[in-house]
mmCIF file of C-alpha atoms in Angstrom:
data_model
loop_
_atom_site.group_PDB
_atom_site.id
_atom_site.type_symbol
_atom_site.label_atom_id
_atom_site.label_comp_id
_atom_site.label_asym_id
_atom_site.label_seq_id
_atom_site.Cartn_x
_atom_site.Cartn_y
_atom_site.Cartn_z
ATOM 1 C CA MET A 1 6.184 58.484 6.770
ATOM 2 C CA SER A 2 4.582 61.710 5.275
ATOM 3 C CA ARG A 3 4.292 62.112 1.699
ATOM 4 C CA ASP A 4 6.213 64.083 1.341
ATOM 5 C CA GLU A 5 9.027 62.677 3.681
ATOM 6 C CA ARG A 6 8.706 58.921 1.352
ATOM 7 C CA CYS A 7 9.423 60.891 -1.684
ATOM 8 C CA ALA A 8 12.535 62.426 -0.069
ATOM 9 C CA LEU A 9 13.535 59.253 0.847
ATOM 10 C CA GLN A 10 12.941 57.342 -2.920
ATOM 11 C CA GLY A 11 14.594 60.233 -4.404
ATOM 12 C CA LYS A 12 17.515 59.834 -1.976
ATOM 13 C CA ARG A 13 17.864 55.959 -2.947
ATOM 14 C CA LEU A 14 16.538 55.761 -6.658
ATOM 15 C CA HIS A 15 19.776 58.452 -7.254
ATOM 16 C CA LYS A 16 22.102 56.461 -5.097
ATOM 17 C CA LEU A 17 20.329 52.963 -7.531
ATOM 18 C CA VAL A 18 20.986 55.084 -10.908
ATOM 19 C CA ASP A 19 24.769 55.923 -9.749
ATOM 20 C CA TYR A 20 25.279 51.759 -8.780
ATOM 21 C CA VAL A 21 24.153 50.589 -12.011
ATOM 22 C CA TYR A 22 25.113 52.930 -14.710
ATOM 23 C CA HIS A 23 28.723 51.758 -12.917
ATOM 24 C CA ASN A 24 28.870 47.905 -12.595
ATOM 25 C CA VAL A 25 25.971 47.084 -14.559
ATOM 26 C CA PRO A 26 26.938 47.657 -18.545
ATOM 27 C CA PHE A 27 23.912 46.700 -20.100
ATOM 28 C CA TYR A 28 22.107 49.813 -17.709
ATOM 29 C CA ARG A 29 25.178 52.474 -18.977
ATOM 30 C CA ALA A 30 24.740 51.088 -22.719
ATOM 31 C CA LYS A 31 20.663 51.706 -22.464
ATOM 32 C CA MET A 32 21.688 55.207 -20.881
ATOM 33 C CA GLN A 33 23.666 56.542 -22.868
ATOM 34 C CA ARG A 34 22.006 55.438 -25.627
ATOM 35 C CA LEU A 35 19.354 58.328 -23.896
ATOM 36 C CA ASP A 36 21.844 60.593 -22.508
ATOM 37 C CA LEU A 37 21.165 60.190 -19.295
ATOM 38 C CA GLN A 38 24.125 60.417 -16.625
ATOM 39 C CA PRO A 39 23.026 59.331 -12.648
ATOM 40 C CA SER A 40 23.644 62.968 -12.197
ATOM 41 C CA ASP A 41 20.644 63.606 -13.852
ATOM 42 C CA ILE A 42 18.316 61.482 -11.500
ATOM 43 C CA THR A 43 17.204 63.528 -8.158
ATOM 44 C CA THR A 44 14.201 62.958 -7.103
ATOM 45 C CA ILE A 45 12.099 60.208 -7.608
ATOM 46 C CA GLU A 46 9.880 62.003 -10.076
ATOM 47 C CA ASP A 47 13.055 61.972 -12.694
ATOM 48 C CA ILE A 48 12.022 57.784 -12.795
ATOM 49 C CA THR A 49 10.180 58.297 -16.113
ATOM 50 C CA LYS A 50 13.571 59.553 -17.675
ATOM 51 C CA LEU A 51 14.865 55.800 -17.013
ATOM 52 C CA PRO A 52 14.324 53.175 -19.511
ATOM 53 C CA PHE A 53 11.726 49.994 -19.011
ATOM 54 C CA THR A 54 13.692 46.546 -18.352
ATOM 55 C CA THR A 55 12.008 43.503 -19.213
ATOM 56 C CA LYS A 56 11.837 39.754 -18.802
ATOM 57 C CA GLN A 57 13.489 39.487 -22.198
ATOM 58 C CA ASP A 58 15.986 41.222 -21.495
ATOM 59 C CA LEU A 59 16.542 39.198 -17.864
ATOM 60 C CA ARG A 60 17.117 36.374 -20.470
ATOM 61 C CA ASP A 61 19.186 38.017 -23.060
ATOM 62 C CA ASN A 62 21.385 38.580 -20.590
ATOM 63 C CA TYR A 63 21.361 35.050 -18.941
ATOM 64 C CA PRO A 64 22.953 34.044 -16.983
ATOM 65 C CA PHE A 65 24.417 36.706 -14.295
ATOM 66 C CA GLY A 66 24.734 39.610 -17.124
ATOM 67 C CA LEU A 67 22.058 42.369 -15.200
ATOM 68 C CA GLN A 68 24.075 41.090 -12.103
ATOM 69 C CA ALA A 69 25.430 44.431 -10.312
ATOM 70 C CA ALA A 70 27.179 42.960 -7.166
ATOM 71 C CA PRO A 71 30.730 40.449 -8.135
ATOM 72 C CA MET A 72 29.791 36.976 -7.182
ATOM 73 C CA SER A 73 31.981 37.116 -3.655
ATOM 74 C CA GLU A 74 28.985 39.039 -2.013
ATOM 75 C CA ILE A 75 26.283 37.034 -3.846
ATOM 76 C CA VAL A 76 24.908 34.639 -0.657
ATOM 77 C CA ARG A 77 22.356 33.098 -2.674
ATOM 78 C CA VAL A 78 20.775 32.596 -6.680
ATOM 79 C CA HIS A 79 16.883 31.934 -6.961
ATOM 80 C CA ALA A 80 16.072 31.398 -10.806
ATOM 81 C CA SER A 81 12.433 31.559 -12.324
ATOM 82 C CA THR A 82 10.159 28.380 -13.442
ATOM 83 C CA GLY A 83 12.112 29.073 -17.032
ATOM 84 C CA THR A 84 8.573 27.491 -18.416
ATOM 85 C CA THR A 85 9.567 29.411 -21.742
ATOM 86 C CA GLY A 86 13.357 29.878 -22.881
ATOM 87 C CA SER A 87 15.831 30.558 -20.773
ATOM 88 C CA PRO A 88 15.029 30.846 -16.216
ATOM 89 C CA THR A 89 15.416 33.972 -15.256
ATOM 90 C CA ILE A 90 18.445 33.770 -12.749
ATOM 91 C CA VAL A 91 18.640 36.235 -9.797
ATOM 92 C CA GLY A 92 21.932 36.824 -7.182
ATOM 93 C CA TYR A 93 21.268 38.264 -3.687
ATOM 94 C CA THR A 94 23.959 39.705 -1.398
ATOM 95 C CA ARG A 95 24.000 38.884 2.574
ATOM 96 C CA LYS A 96 22.281 42.457 2.818
ATOM 97 C CA ASP A 97 19.608 41.491 0.153
ATOM 98 C CA ILE A 98 18.260 38.620 2.495
ATOM 99 C CA THR A 99 18.275 40.758 5.166
ATOM 100 C CA ILE A 100 16.082 43.054 3.445
ATOM 101 C CA TRP A 101 13.852 40.373 1.891
ATOM 102 C CA SER A 102 13.383 39.083 5.946
ATOM 103 C CA GLU A 103 12.554 42.214 7.035
ATOM 104 C CA CYS A 104 9.805 43.270 4.320
ATOM 105 C CA MET A 105 8.264 39.145 4.866
ATOM 106 C CA ALA A 106 8.114 40.072 8.556
ATOM 107 C CA ARG A 107 5.898 42.952 7.847
ATOM 108 C CA CYS A 108 3.416 41.347 5.597
ATOM 109 C CA LEU A 109 2.898 38.700 8.599
ATOM 110 C CA THR A 110 2.893 41.320 11.597
ATOM 111 C CA ALA A 111 0.213 43.095 8.870
ATOM 112 C CA PHE A 112 -2.022 39.137 8.878
ATOM 113 C CA GLY A 113 -1.105 39.446 12.973
ATOM 114 C CA VAL A 114 0.930 36.898 13.121
ATOM 115 C CA THR A 115 3.103 36.990 16.676
ATOM 116 C CA ARG A 116 6.267 35.403 18.078
ATOM 117 C CA ASN A 117 3.787 32.761 19.771
ATOM 118 C CA ASP A 118 2.567 31.741 16.714
ATOM 119 C CA ILE A 119 3.470 28.618 14.178
ATOM 120 C CA PHE A 120 3.520 28.988 10.823
ATOM 121 C CA SER A 121 3.696 25.983 8.322
ATOM 122 C CA VAL A 122 4.946 27.116 5.282
ATOM 123 C CA ALA A 123 3.798 24.885 2.248
ATOM 124 C CA TYR A 124 5.530 26.796 -0.793
ATOM 125 C CA GLY A 125 7.765 25.069 -2.717
ATOM 126 C CA TYR A 126 11.246 25.248 -1.232
ATOM 127 C CA GLY A 127 14.377 25.452 -3.552
ATOM 128 C CA LEU A 128 15.010 27.558 -6.546
ATOM 129 C CA PHE A 129 11.718 29.058 -6.300
ATOM 130 C CA THR A 130 11.505 32.238 -4.207
ATOM 131 C CA GLY A 131 8.140 31.375 -2.251
ATOM 132 C CA GLY A 132 9.458 28.772 0.442
ATOM 133 C CA LEU A 133 12.621 30.331 1.767
ATOM 134 C CA GLY A 134 11.101 33.747 1.323
ATOM 135 C CA ALA A 135 8.368 33.102 3.559
ATOM 136 C CA HIS A 136 10.625 30.588 5.543
ATOM 137 C CA TYR A 137 12.951 33.558 6.247
ATOM 138 C CA GLY A 138 9.757 36.481 7.307
ATOM 139 C CA VAL A 139 8.491 33.944 10.081
ATOM 140 C CA GLU A 140 11.980 33.723 11.789
ATOM 141 C CA HIS A 141 12.690 37.062 11.327
ATOM 142 C CA LEU A 142 9.542 38.089 13.493
ATOM 143 C CA GLY A 143 9.998 34.945 16.276
ATOM 144 C CA ALA A 144 7.460 32.995 15.026
ATOM 145 C CA THR A 145 7.792 28.802 14.875
ATOM 146 C CA VAL A 146 8.031 27.575 10.812
ATOM 147 C CA ILE A 147 7.491 24.669 10.193
ATOM 148 C CA PRO A 148 9.341 24.090 6.279
ATOM 149 C CA THR A 149 6.460 21.880 4.956
ATOM 150 C CA SER A 150 6.678 22.374 1.444
ATOM 151 C CA THR A 151 4.975 20.546 -1.440
ATOM 152 C CA GLY A 152 4.273 17.230 -1.625
ATOM 153 C CA ASN A 153 2.545 15.079 0.832
ATOM 154 C CA THR A 154 -0.641 16.521 1.882
ATOM 155 C CA ALA A 155 -1.630 13.444 4.247
ATOM 156 C CA LYS A 156 1.868 14.211 6.323
ATOM 157 C CA HIS A 157 1.109 17.919 5.845
ATOM 158 C CA ILE A 158 -2.240 17.564 7.658
ATOM 159 C CA LYS A 159 -1.393 15.510 9.855
ATOM 160 C CA LEU A 160 1.398 17.946 10.910
ATOM 161 C CA ILE A 161 -0.986 21.207 11.088
ATOM 162 C CA LYS A 162 -3.477 19.111 13.469
ATOM 163 C CA ASP A 163 -0.871 17.431 15.664
ATOM 164 C CA LEU A 164 1.658 20.631 15.996
ATOM 165 C CA GLY A 165 -1.417 22.766 16.352
ATOM 166 C CA VAL A 166 -0.419 24.877 13.493
ATOM 167 C CA THR A 167 -1.842 28.379 13.911
ATOM 168 C CA GLY A 168 -0.976 29.749 9.964
ATOM 169 C CA LEU A 169 -0.607 28.593 6.910
ATOM 170 C CA ALA A 170 1.721 29.712 3.357
ATOM 171 C CA CYS A 171 0.956 28.077 0.437
ATOM 172 C CA THR A 172 -1.233 29.195 -3.081
ATOM 173 C CA PRO A 173 -5.038 29.888 -2.602
ATOM 174 C CA SER A 174 -5.388 26.607 -4.980
ATOM 175 C CA SER A 175 -3.266 24.876 -2.307
ATOM 176 C CA ALA A 176 -5.057 25.749 0.438
ATOM 177 C CA LEU A 177 -8.325 24.479 -1.276
ATOM 178 C CA HIS A 178 -7.152 21.156 -2.140
ATOM 179 C CA LEU A 179 -6.121 20.620 1.629
ATOM 180 C CA ALA A 180 -9.761 22.232 2.999
ATOM 181 C CA GLU A 181 -10.696 19.003 0.415
ATOM 182 C CA THR A 182 -8.645 16.457 1.478
ATOM 183 C CA MET A 183 -9.467 17.659 5.305
ATOM 184 C CA GLU A 184 -12.866 16.735 4.408
ATOM 185 C CA LYS A 185 -12.247 13.670 3.080
ATOM 186 C CA SER A 186 -10.204 12.201 5.866
ATOM 187 C CA GLY A 187 -13.293 13.527 8.431
ATOM 188 C CA ILE A 188 -11.108 16.882 9.781
ATOM 189 C CA THR A 189 -12.998 19.712 9.811
ATOM 190 C CA LYS A 190 -11.796 22.947 10.758
ATOM 191 C CA ALA A 191 -13.303 22.559 14.674
ATOM 192 C CA ASP A 192 -10.543 19.490 14.534
ATOM 193 C CA ILE A 193 -7.600 22.284 13.938
ATOM 194 C CA LYS A 194 -6.149 25.564 15.298
ATOM 195 C CA LEU A 195 -5.206 27.152 12.191
ATOM 196 C CA LYS A 196 -6.588 30.796 12.254
ATOM 197 C CA ILE A 197 -3.866 33.072 9.229
ATOM 198 C CA GLY A 198 -3.451 32.621 6.076
ATOM 199 C CA ALA A 199 -0.870 33.749 3.830
ATOM 200 C CA PHE A 200 -1.930 33.131 0.197
ATOM 201 C CA GLY A 201 0.092 34.037 -3.082
ATOM 202 C CA ALA A 202 2.288 33.125 -6.405
ATOM 203 C CA GLU A 203 -1.075 33.195 -8.350
ATOM 204 C CA PRO A 204 -4.320 35.001 -9.220
ATOM 205 C CA TRP A 205 -7.802 34.773 -6.804
ATOM 206 C CA THR A 206 -10.366 36.694 -6.154
ATOM 207 C CA ASP A 207 -12.032 37.633 -2.553
ATOM 208 C CA ASP A 208 -14.801 34.735 -3.877
ATOM 209 C CA MET A 209 -12.043 31.741 -3.741
ATOM 210 C CA ARG A 210 -11.461 34.218 -0.161
ATOM 211 C CA ARG A 211 -14.434 33.288 1.363
ATOM 212 C CA GLU A 212 -14.447 30.030 0.333
ATOM 213 C CA ILE A 213 -11.044 29.209 1.775
ATOM 214 C CA GLU A 214 -11.985 30.690 5.320
ATOM 215 C CA SER A 215 -15.178 29.169 5.674
ATOM 216 C CA ARG A 216 -12.920 25.443 5.035
ATOM 217 C CA LEU A 217 -10.547 26.253 6.594
ATOM 218 C CA GLY A 218 -11.389 28.673 9.483
ATOM 219 C CA LEU A 219 -8.817 31.049 8.696
ATOM 220 C CA ASN A 220 -8.366 34.919 7.700
ATOM 221 C CA ALA A 221 -7.234 34.558 4.565
ATOM 222 C CA TYR A 222 -4.231 37.540 2.983
ATOM 223 C CA ASN A 223 -3.287 37.925 -0.398
ATOM 224 C CA ILE A 224 0.660 38.429 -0.542
ATOM 225 C CA TYR A 225 2.107 39.402 -3.867
ATOM 226 C CA GLY A 226 6.012 39.158 -4.972
ATOM 227 C CA LEU A 227 7.941 38.397 -7.694
ATOM 228 C CA SER A 228 11.150 36.526 -8.110
ATOM 229 C CA GLU A 229 12.861 39.145 -10.741
ATOM 230 C CA VAL A 230 12.461 41.982 -7.950
ATOM 231 C CA MET A 231 12.832 40.266 -4.693
ATOM 232 C CA GLY A 232 10.267 37.308 -3.861
ATOM 233 C CA PRO A 233 7.031 37.508 -1.795
ATOM 234 C CA CYS A 234 6.549 40.780 0.883
ATOM 235 C CA VAL A 235 6.172 43.275 -1.968
ATOM 236 C CA SER A 236 2.970 44.168 -1.313
ATOM 237 C CA TYR A 237 0.904 42.810 1.365
ATOM 238 C CA GLU A 238 -2.751 42.967 2.513
ATOM 239 C CA CYS A 239 -3.370 44.454 6.349
ATOM 240 C CA GLU A 240 -6.503 43.137 8.650
ATOM 241 C CA CYS A 241 -8.885 45.851 6.717
ATOM 242 C CA LYS A 242 -8.187 43.510 3.351
ATOM 243 C CA ASN A 243 -8.719 46.475 1.204
ATOM 244 C CA HIS A 244 -6.232 45.943 -1.413
ATOM 245 C CA SER A 245 -2.254 45.469 -0.590
ATOM 246 C CA HIS A 246 -0.437 47.905 0.892
ATOM 247 C CA VAL A 247 3.395 48.339 -1.119
ATOM 248 C CA ASN A 248 6.504 47.839 1.019
ATOM 249 C CA GLU A 249 7.402 51.630 -1.231
ATOM 250 C CA ASP A 250 10.468 52.178 0.835
ATOM 251 C CA HIS A 251 12.417 49.762 -1.232
ATOM 252 C CA PHE A 252 10.172 48.545 -4.071
ATOM 253 C CA TYR A 253 8.596 51.920 -6.285
ATOM 254 C CA PRO A 254 6.070 51.308 -7.643
ATOM 255 C CA GLU A 255 4.293 52.954 -11.192
ATOM 256 C CA ILE A 256 1.046 52.265 -13.370
ATOM 257 C CA ILE A 257 1.648 52.814 -16.752
ATOM 258 C CA ASP A 258 -0.318 52.019 -20.473
ATOM 259 C CA PRO A 259 0.950 49.287 -21.306
ATOM 260 C CA ASN A 260 1.048 49.872 -25.082
ATOM 261 C CA THR A 261 1.957 53.611 -25.235
ATOM 262 C CA LEU A 262 3.765 52.934 -22.350
ATOM 263 C CA GLU A 263 2.747 56.016 -20.499
ATOM 264 C CA SER A 264 2.795 56.457 -17.185
ATOM 265 C CA LEU A 265 -0.909 57.099 -15.540
ATOM 266 C CA PRO A 266 -1.681 58.095 -12.197
ATOM 267 C CA TYR A 267 -3.231 56.621 -9.009
ATOM 268 C CA GLY A 268 -6.613 54.996 -9.423
ATOM 269 C CA HIS A 269 -5.687 53.801 -13.374
ATOM 270 C CA ILE A 270 -5.835 50.375 -14.485
ATOM 271 C CA GLY A 271 -2.532 49.197 -16.517
ATOM 272 C CA GLU A 272 0.481 47.509 -15.888
ATOM 273 C CA LEU A 273 2.441 47.485 -12.649
ATOM 274 C CA VAL A 274 6.327 48.647 -12.942
ATOM 275 C CA PHE A 275 8.461 48.038 -10.043
ATOM 276 C CA THR A 276 12.217 49.897 -9.307
ATOM 277 C CA THR A 277 14.009 48.039 -6.664
ATOM 278 C CA LEU A 278 15.480 51.023 -4.676
ATOM 279 C CA THR A 279 17.801 49.410 -2.242
ATOM 280 C CA LYS A 280 18.514 46.234 -3.928
ATOM 281 C CA GLU A 281 22.500 45.150 -4.635
ATOM 282 C CA GLY A 282 22.493 41.619 -5.971
ATOM 283 C CA MET A 283 20.408 42.650 -9.368
ATOM 284 C CA PRO A 284 18.727 45.832 -9.201
ATOM 285 C CA LEU A 285 16.055 46.956 -11.637
ATOM 286 C CA LEU A 286 15.077 49.850 -13.011
ATOM 287 C CA ARG A 287 11.683 50.020 -14.092
ATOM 288 C CA TYR A 288 10.694 46.332 -14.628
ATOM 289 C CA ARG A 289 7.496 45.625 -16.193
ATOM 290 C CA THR A 290 5.908 42.721 -14.621
ATOM 291 C CA ARG A 291 2.832 42.279 -16.869
ATOM 292 C CA ASP A 292 0.480 42.562 -14.131
ATOM 293 C CA LEU A 293 -2.727 44.360 -14.406
ATOM 294 C CA THR A 294 -3.641 45.962 -11.644
ATOM 295 C CA SER A 295 -4.326 50.018 -9.841
ATOM 296 C CA LEU A 296 -2.658 51.697 -7.459
ATOM 297 C CA ILE A 297 -4.031 53.816 -4.574
ATOM 298 C CA ASP A 298 -2.556 56.506 -2.333
ATOM 299 C CA GLY A 299 -3.869 58.002 0.835
ATOM 300 C CA LYS A 300 -4.158 56.546 3.925
ATOM 301 C CA CYS A 301 -5.844 52.847 5.583
ATOM 302 C CA GLU A 302 -8.145 52.511 8.059
ATOM 303 C CA CYS A 303 -5.715 50.051 9.240
ATOM 304 C CA GLY A 304 -3.605 54.051 9.744
ATOM 305 C CA ARG A 305 -1.133 52.318 7.383
ATOM 306 C CA THR A 306 -0.038 55.442 4.977
ATOM 307 C CA ASN A 307 1.781 53.551 2.413
ATOM 308 C CA VAL A 308 0.636 53.135 -1.353
ATOM 309 C CA LYS A 309 -2.309 50.244 -1.797
ATOM 310 C CA MET A 310 -1.803 48.006 -5.398
ATOM 311 C CA THR A 311 -5.699 46.838 -5.813
ATOM 312 C CA ARG A 312 -5.868 42.969 -6.559
ATOM 313 C CA ILE A 313 -4.206 42.093 -10.129
ATOM 314 C CA ILE A 314 -6.803 41.329 -12.474
ATOM 315 C CA GLY A 315 -4.620 39.614 -15.040
ATOM 316 C CA ARG A 316 -1.626 39.962 -16.947
ATOM 317 C CA SER A 317 -1.324 41.723 -20.533
ATOM 318 C CA ASP A 318 0.768 39.019 -21.737
ATOM 319 C CA ASP A 319 -1.259 36.393 -20.451
ATOM 320 C CA MET A 320 -4.831 38.210 -21.219
ATOM 321 C CA LEU A 321 -7.312 36.256 -23.769
ATOM 322 C CA ILE A 322 -8.649 37.741 -26.912
ATOM 323 C CA ILE A 323 -11.386 36.044 -27.810
ATOM 324 C CA ARG A 324 -13.179 37.059 -30.898
ATOM 325 C CA GLY A 325 -12.528 40.554 -29.888
ATOM 326 C CA ILE A 326 -12.688 40.162 -26.254
ATOM 327 C CA ASN A 327 -10.376 40.878 -23.639
ATOM 328 C CA VAL A 328 -10.880 37.515 -21.495
ATOM 329 C CA PHE A 329 -9.314 36.962 -17.808
ATOM 330 C CA PRO A 330 -9.459 34.068 -16.155
ATOM 331 C CA SER A 331 -10.264 36.205 -12.573
ATOM 332 C CA GLN A 332 -13.276 37.021 -14.429
ATOM 333 C CA ILE A 333 -14.555 33.519 -14.738
ATOM 334 C CA GLU A 334 -13.781 32.557 -11.749
ATOM 335 C CA SER A 335 -15.743 35.016 -9.895
ATOM 336 C CA VAL A 336 -19.245 33.358 -11.616
ATOM 337 C CA ILE A 337 -18.359 30.478 -10.744
ATOM 338 C CA LEU A 338 -17.572 31.062 -6.840
ATOM 339 C CA THR A 339 -20.588 32.758 -6.989
ATOM 340 C CA THR A 340 -22.628 29.846 -8.569
ATOM 341 C CA GLU A 341 -23.431 28.269 -4.706
ATOM 342 C CA GLU A 342 -23.720 24.490 -7.381
ATOM 343 C CA PHE A 343 -19.796 24.444 -8.459
ATOM 344 C CA GLU A 344 -16.716 23.650 -7.028
ATOM 345 C CA PRO A 345 -13.635 26.264 -7.285
ATOM 346 C CA HIS A 346 -12.417 23.667 -9.561
ATOM 347 C CA TYR A 347 -12.077 25.375 -13.266
ATOM 348 C CA GLN A 348 -10.454 25.474 -16.792
ATOM 349 C CA LEU A 349 -10.818 27.457 -19.820
ATOM 350 C CA VAL A 350 -9.894 25.634 -23.436
ATOM 351 C CA VAL A 351 -9.737 27.753 -26.340
ATOM 352 C CA ASP A 352 -9.949 26.534 -29.593
ATOM 353 C CA ARG A 353 -10.085 27.518 -33.362
ATOM 354 C CA LYS A 354 -12.797 27.004 -35.302
ATOM 355 C CA GLY A 355 -12.399 27.990 -39.042
ATOM 356 C CA ASN A 356 -12.104 31.647 -38.677
ATOM 357 C CA LEU A 357 -13.879 31.422 -34.961
ATOM 358 C CA ASP A 358 -12.799 31.305 -31.467
ATOM 359 C CA ASP A 359 -14.212 29.141 -29.291
ATOM 360 C CA LEU A 360 -14.299 28.894 -25.732
ATOM 361 C CA THR A 361 -15.279 25.603 -23.708
ATOM 362 C CA VAL A 362 -15.602 26.134 -19.791
ATOM 363 C CA ARG A 363 -14.486 22.807 -17.490
ATOM 364 C CA VAL A 364 -16.240 23.516 -14.357
ATOM 365 C CA GLU A 365 -16.654 20.276 -11.562
ATOM 366 C CA LEU A 366 -20.484 20.542 -9.998
ATOM 367 C CA LYS A 367 -20.415 19.553 -5.996
ATOM 368 C CA ASN A 368 -21.457 16.263 -5.652
ATOM 369 C CA GLN A 369 -24.900 16.707 -4.626
ATOM 370 C CA TYR A 370 -25.810 18.458 -7.943
ATOM 371 C CA PHE A 371 -24.366 15.812 -10.260
ATOM 372 C CA ASN A 372 -27.114 13.830 -10.877
ATOM 373 C CA THR A 373 -26.514 11.556 -13.695
ATOM 374 C CA ASP A 374 -30.150 10.496 -13.380
ATOM 375 C CA ASN A 375 -31.947 13.674 -14.049
ATOM 376 C CA LEU A 376 -30.121 15.171 -17.692
ATOM 377 C CA HIS A 377 -33.290 18.380 -17.080
ATOM 378 C CA GLU A 378 -31.460 19.351 -14.083
ATOM 379 C CA LEU A 379 -27.564 18.957 -15.436
ATOM 380 C CA GLU A 380 -29.046 20.914 -18.407
ATOM 381 C CA ALA A 381 -30.370 23.457 -16.526
ATOM 382 C CA LEU A 382 -27.160 23.713 -14.534
ATOM 383 C CA GLN A 383 -25.216 24.011 -17.658
ATOM 384 C CA ARG A 384 -27.087 26.790 -19.036
ATOM 385 C CA LYS A 385 -27.495 28.773 -15.583
ATOM 386 C CA LEU A 386 -23.309 29.144 -15.789
ATOM 387 C CA GLU A 387 -23.537 29.564 -19.602
ATOM 388 C CA ASN A 388 -25.781 32.714 -19.263
ATOM 389 C CA LYS A 389 -23.926 34.226 -16.359
ATOM 390 C CA ILE A 390 -20.809 34.104 -17.834
ATOM 391 C CA LYS A 391 -22.516 35.657 -21.166
ATOM 392 C CA SER A 392 -23.922 38.762 -19.006
ATOM 393 C CA VAL A 393 -20.061 39.310 -17.615
ATOM 394 C CA LEU A 394 -17.926 38.800 -20.530
ATOM 395 C CA SER A 395 -20.237 39.535 -23.585
ATOM 396 C CA ILE A 396 -18.802 36.718 -25.290
ATOM 397 C CA LYS A 397 -20.980 32.961 -25.581
ATOM 398 C CA ALA A 398 -18.803 29.916 -24.173
ATOM 399 C CA LYS A 399 -19.753 26.267 -23.916
ATOM 400 C CA VAL A 400 -20.275 24.915 -20.216
ATOM 401 C CA VAL A 401 -18.831 21.575 -19.668
ATOM 402 C CA LEU A 402 -19.846 19.679 -16.125
ATOM 403 C CA LEU A 403 -17.614 17.473 -14.340
ATOM 404 C CA PRO A 404 -18.465 15.331 -11.407
ATOM 405 C CA PHE A 405 -16.207 16.441 -8.431
ATOM 406 C CA GLY A 406 -12.448 15.098 -8.728
ATOM 407 C CA THR A 407 -11.699 15.393 -12.313
ATOM 408 C CA LEU A 408 -9.641 17.960 -12.552
ATOM 409 C CA GLU A 409 -6.268 17.690 -11.448
ATOM 410 C CA ARG A 410 -5.284 18.915 -8.226
ATOM 411 C CA SER A 411 -2.021 21.206 -7.824
ATOM 412 C CA GLU A 412 -0.249 21.691 -4.464
ATOM 413 C CA GLY A 413 1.317 24.381 -6.479
ATOM 414 C CA LYS A 414 0.893 27.297 -9.491
ATOM 415 C CA THR A 415 -2.834 25.707 -10.960
ATOM 416 C CA ARG A 416 -2.966 25.998 -14.678
ATOM 417 C CA HIS A 417 -6.391 26.969 -15.702
ATOM 418 C CA VAL A 418 -6.110 27.785 -19.440
ATOM 419 C CA ILE A 419 -4.980 26.012 -21.660
ATOM 420 C CA ASP A 420 -4.964 27.931 -25.135
ATOM 421 C CA ASN A 421 -4.923 25.475 -28.399
ATOM 422 C CA ARG A 422 -5.077 28.741 -31.059
ATOM 423 C CA ASN A 423 -1.632 28.581 -33.600
ATOM 424 C CA LEU A 424 -1.489 32.921 -32.721
#
């Protein structure tokens, strides 16, 4: 579609959505009435800025089904967030929602080069988390063979990858690295397997980590983005160009706002990502604040797709660390570590407050050949090397603690990279 055609479609879907939630979700009707808004006031996609925002707290305040628009008789599945703080976020899906989700996920896989001839291992967690079933339905919709591996037994997973000739892998980036490590320990090389495509998401990762995964598993690694509140994996995806992620904007309309002023920002400006679910029936959302920080890019991609692209997530507005007045994202430190050959891609940031000053410690694993306790001068030199690199990027000093390979806990799901011990 041209931009004008797509805007016209988005405008029609937005008007239908607003009318739907106004009459079916008391929460949205009350919000719109406070703004003196009627559904008839929303006729084009540009009118979206008139609508109220939705936050994670709104979802928790209306737990469990207060934001649901469809009756329970129409809900065929329920997913939920992990609920690490407060009540979990409950999301209901209608049959149409599942169909759209499957189609959008199939679009993502097609962009990665997946065909019906592929055998795809889905190693995201199955259950209330959307990753497993979201990827599963997309693979089936495309017509490829799906192996519902889930998380857990890594040794068994590796055996299946080798014995069944698995060509595709869906999991978190940290899980992919853990898989590569376990393979290498057991003497299996990338030449012994047939992996060629990886669909990785559910946690932030860098291009340096992409190169690390690709070199160790012998596949092409692609980023996929989603969140359970909006749908699940499939909201945006990379194409063969690996140059930012295309948004399925006929279903999920993206905006970028200043997280402080809430004003809309133009293309190319970094800010908080906001989504409106244009076609969702079960629990549609108006202008949902994701807290993810990124920017949007318009224009035709080299692959031929014309939908808007989002740059890689650089962090979250609510997870960003402020250390001595400096904004710090784990991804910045990860980039430094992964471009320094002596270090493994396993690290942990520990933030403490000593007196009135913040203190940042970076715990990072060294590759086996460099961890020589008989030569402390070399270890001290590596420590200073990383400390200087981090300071040049962050403009603050961090203490580096070098660890032998295998010290930090591995995860087959999302890895916890930050421990903040401050009482802020």
